[in-house]
Structures are given as structure tokens and as C-alpha cells.
Short mmCIF file of C-alpha atoms in Angstrom, two decimals:
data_model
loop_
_atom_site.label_atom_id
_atom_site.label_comp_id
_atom_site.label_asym_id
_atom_site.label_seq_id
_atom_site.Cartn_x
_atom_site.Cartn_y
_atom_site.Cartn_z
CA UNK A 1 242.65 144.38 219.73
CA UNK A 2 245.97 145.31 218.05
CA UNK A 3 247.45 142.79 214.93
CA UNK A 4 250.66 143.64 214.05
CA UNK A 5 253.54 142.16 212.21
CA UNK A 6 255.71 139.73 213.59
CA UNK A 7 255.64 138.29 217.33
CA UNK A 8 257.81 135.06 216.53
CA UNK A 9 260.04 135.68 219.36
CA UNK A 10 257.49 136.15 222.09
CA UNK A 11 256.81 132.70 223.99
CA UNK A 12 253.12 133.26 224.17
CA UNK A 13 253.15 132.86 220.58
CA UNK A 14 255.59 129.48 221.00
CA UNK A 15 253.13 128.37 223.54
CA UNK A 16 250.37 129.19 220.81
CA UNK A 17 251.81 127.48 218.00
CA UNK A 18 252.99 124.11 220.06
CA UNK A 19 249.28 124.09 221.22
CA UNK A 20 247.74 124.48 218.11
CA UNK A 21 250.53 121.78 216.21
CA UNK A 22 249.19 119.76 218.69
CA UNK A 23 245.77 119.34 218.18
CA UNK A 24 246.27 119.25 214.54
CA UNK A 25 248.23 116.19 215.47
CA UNK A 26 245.57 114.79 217.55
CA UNK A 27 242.34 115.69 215.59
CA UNK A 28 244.63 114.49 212.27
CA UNK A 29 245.67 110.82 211.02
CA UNK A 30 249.56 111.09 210.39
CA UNK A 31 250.77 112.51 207.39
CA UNK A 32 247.95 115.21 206.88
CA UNK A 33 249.23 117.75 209.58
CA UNK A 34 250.80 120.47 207.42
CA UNK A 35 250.77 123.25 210.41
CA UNK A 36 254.28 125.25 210.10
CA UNK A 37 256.11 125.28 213.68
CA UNK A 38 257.83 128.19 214.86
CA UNK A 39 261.46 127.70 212.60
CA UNK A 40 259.04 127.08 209.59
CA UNK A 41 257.41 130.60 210.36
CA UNK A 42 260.53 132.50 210.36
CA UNK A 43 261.63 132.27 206.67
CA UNK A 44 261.70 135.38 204.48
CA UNK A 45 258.48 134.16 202.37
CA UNK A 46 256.35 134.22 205.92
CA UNK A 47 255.18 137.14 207.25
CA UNK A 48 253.68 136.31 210.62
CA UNK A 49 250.98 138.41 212.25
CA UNK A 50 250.01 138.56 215.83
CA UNK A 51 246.66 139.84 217.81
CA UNK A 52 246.94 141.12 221.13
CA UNK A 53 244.66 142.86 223.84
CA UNK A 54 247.25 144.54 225.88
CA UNK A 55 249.97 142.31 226.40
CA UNK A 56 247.83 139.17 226.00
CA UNK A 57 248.49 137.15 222.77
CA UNK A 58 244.84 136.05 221.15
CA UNK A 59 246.07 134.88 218.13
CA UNK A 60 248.37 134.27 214.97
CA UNK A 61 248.30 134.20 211.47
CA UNK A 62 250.59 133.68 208.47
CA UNK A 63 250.77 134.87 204.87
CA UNK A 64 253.43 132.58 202.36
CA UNK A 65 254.33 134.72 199.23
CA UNK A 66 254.40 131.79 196.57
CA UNK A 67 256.74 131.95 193.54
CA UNK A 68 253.57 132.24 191.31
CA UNK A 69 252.44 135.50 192.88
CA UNK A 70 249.69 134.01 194.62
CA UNK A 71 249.56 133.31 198.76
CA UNK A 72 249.14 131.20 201.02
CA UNK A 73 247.05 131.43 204.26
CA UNK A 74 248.60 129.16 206.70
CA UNK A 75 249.39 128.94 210.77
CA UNK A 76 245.23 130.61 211.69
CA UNK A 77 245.15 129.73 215.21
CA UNK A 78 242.82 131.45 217.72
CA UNK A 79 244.00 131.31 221.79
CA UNK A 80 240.95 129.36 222.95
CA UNK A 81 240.03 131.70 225.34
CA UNK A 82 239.63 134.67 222.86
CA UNK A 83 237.18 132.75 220.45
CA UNK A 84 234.07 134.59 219.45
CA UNK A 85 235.94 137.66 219.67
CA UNK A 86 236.93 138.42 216.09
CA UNK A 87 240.18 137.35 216.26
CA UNK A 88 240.36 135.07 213.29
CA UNK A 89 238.38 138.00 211.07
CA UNK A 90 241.14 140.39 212.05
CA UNK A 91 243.92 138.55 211.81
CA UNK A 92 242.42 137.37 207.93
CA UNK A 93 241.84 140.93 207.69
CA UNK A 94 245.39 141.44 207.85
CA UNK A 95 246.84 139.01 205.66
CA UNK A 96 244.83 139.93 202.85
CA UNK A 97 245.81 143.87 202.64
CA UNK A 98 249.50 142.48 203.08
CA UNK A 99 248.74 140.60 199.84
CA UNK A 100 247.17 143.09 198.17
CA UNK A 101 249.91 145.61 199.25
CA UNK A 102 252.24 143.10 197.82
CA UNK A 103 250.58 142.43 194.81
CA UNK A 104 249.36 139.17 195.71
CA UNK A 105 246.01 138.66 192.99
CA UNK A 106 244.64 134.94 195.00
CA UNK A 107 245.19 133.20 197.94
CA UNK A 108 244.92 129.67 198.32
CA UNK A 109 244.80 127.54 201.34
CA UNK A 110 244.58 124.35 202.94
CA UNK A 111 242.81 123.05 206.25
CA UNK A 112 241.48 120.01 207.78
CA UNK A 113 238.19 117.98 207.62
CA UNK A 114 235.79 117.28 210.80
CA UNK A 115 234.08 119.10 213.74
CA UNK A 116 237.22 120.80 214.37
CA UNK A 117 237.83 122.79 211.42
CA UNK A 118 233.49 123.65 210.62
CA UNK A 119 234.45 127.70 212.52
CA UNK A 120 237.65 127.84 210.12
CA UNK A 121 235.42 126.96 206.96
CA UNK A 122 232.56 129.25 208.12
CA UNK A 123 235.34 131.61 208.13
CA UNK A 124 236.21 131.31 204.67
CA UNK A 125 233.32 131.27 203.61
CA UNK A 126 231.94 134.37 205.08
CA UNK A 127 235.66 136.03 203.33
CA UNK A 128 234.92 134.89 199.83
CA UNK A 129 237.06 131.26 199.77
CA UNK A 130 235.26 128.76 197.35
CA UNK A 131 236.58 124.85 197.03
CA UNK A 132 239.52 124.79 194.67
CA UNK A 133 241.75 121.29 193.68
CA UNK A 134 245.12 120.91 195.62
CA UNK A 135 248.24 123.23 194.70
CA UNK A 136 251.80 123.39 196.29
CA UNK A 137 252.96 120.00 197.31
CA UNK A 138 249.53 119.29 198.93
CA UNK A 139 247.90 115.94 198.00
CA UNK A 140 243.85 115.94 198.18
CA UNK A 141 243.26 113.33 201.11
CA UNK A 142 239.54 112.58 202.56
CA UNK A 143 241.44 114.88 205.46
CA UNK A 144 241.87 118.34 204.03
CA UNK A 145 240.09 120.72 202.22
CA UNK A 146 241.68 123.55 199.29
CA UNK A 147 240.10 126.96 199.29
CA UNK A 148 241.17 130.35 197.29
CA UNK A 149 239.93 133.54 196.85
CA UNK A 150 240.65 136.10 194.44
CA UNK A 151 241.43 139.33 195.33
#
């Protein structure tokens, strides 16, 4: 398995991202989805990492440089047939040296509530994310959860 930088133009990962915006639609009431789609990834505070095995997309991830030097984790989305593989840890793996190598000292994110989300919150977990209020434009809702970490 290969993560590398970028991949925004490949339709796997279009085909990736539309899945995964659309189960947080469906496992989501409305107004709580705050997934990024593909023109939302491509803005110069994104970088947007990719894991492959060969040619054969198994996942993305996203770092957001905040104007407060901290980061956000957003866009973690495993191909469903490359779960259990250690996708997710490499892909995390990734974004946080590219916010330590930019100087990033805590990353903060937000996911959802519910069966869905309990591997994405073992996740954290396991990397060092504790509870933490809301930040950003997020509002706390009985459907998300705010983690950080400090690095």
C-alpha cells in the first residue's frame, strides 16, 4: 500500500467520495452531513491524500490547514472492500507528519454519531484523539462528535 499526495483527478477517487457523501447522507438527519465533495477538496488549504495497492484506490484522506495553525482531519473514507487492511491508520498516518511538517501543533475533527462511525472513533482513539467542544463553524448536535489531538 502506497499513500501519496493528491489523486483528486482520478475517478476512482470521484466514485469514492460520491459513495462515501452518500452514506453520510443516508446514515445522517439533514443538516449534520459536513463531508467535503470533490470541488470542496481542491482548495489550496486541502491537501488530499490517496492509498492505493497497484492501481486500485483503497482510500482517501484530507488535512485543512486552519488560520489558527491547527488542522483539520476531514474526507477519512475507506473503499469498503479494503477495510481491515490498515488503510484508515495509514492514511491518518499521513496527515499527521504533513501537519507536523507544516507546523501544525493540534488537530481537531468532527464525525458522526451511531453504528456507523464506532471503527472511525476506535480509530481515534487508538491515535491519541480525546472529546473536545465544537470549533470552526460546527454546531454540537446529538449527531456529531469533536475530537483533537495534540501533536
Amino acid at each position: 500500500m502506497i499513500v501519496r499526495a493528491g489523486g483528486l483527478d482520478d475517478p476512482a477517487t470521484a466514485a469514492l467520495l460520491s459513495a462515501h457523501l452518500a452514506d453520510m447522507r443516508a446514515s445522517s438527519p439533514p443538516g449534520s452531513v459536513h463531508a467535503l465533495d470533490l470541488a470542496r477538496l481542491a482548495t489550496p488549504d486541502i491537501a488530499f491524500f490517496t492509498a492505493w495497492d497497484g492501481d486500485t484506490l483503497l482510500g482517501c484522506g484530507a488535512l485543512r490547514t486552519m488560520n489558527d495553525g491547527t488542522g483539520e482531519v476531514k474526507s477519512m473514507r475507506t473503499d469498503p472492500a479494503a477495510r481491515r487492511r490498515g488503510v484508515a491508520q495509514a492514511i491518518l498516518d499521513r496527515i499527521v507528519g504533513q501537519a507536523h511538517a507544516a507546523g501544525i501543533d493540534r488537530l481537531l475533527l468532527e464525525t458522526g454519531t451511531g453504528a456507523m462511525f464506532d471503527a472511525a472513533h476506535r480509530l481515534y482513539a487508538r491515535n491519541g484523539f480525546v472529546p473536545c467542544g465544537a470549533f470552526g463553524d460546527y454546531a454540537a448536535t446529538d449527531f456529531n462528535r469533536f475530537l483533537c489531538r495534540t501533536l
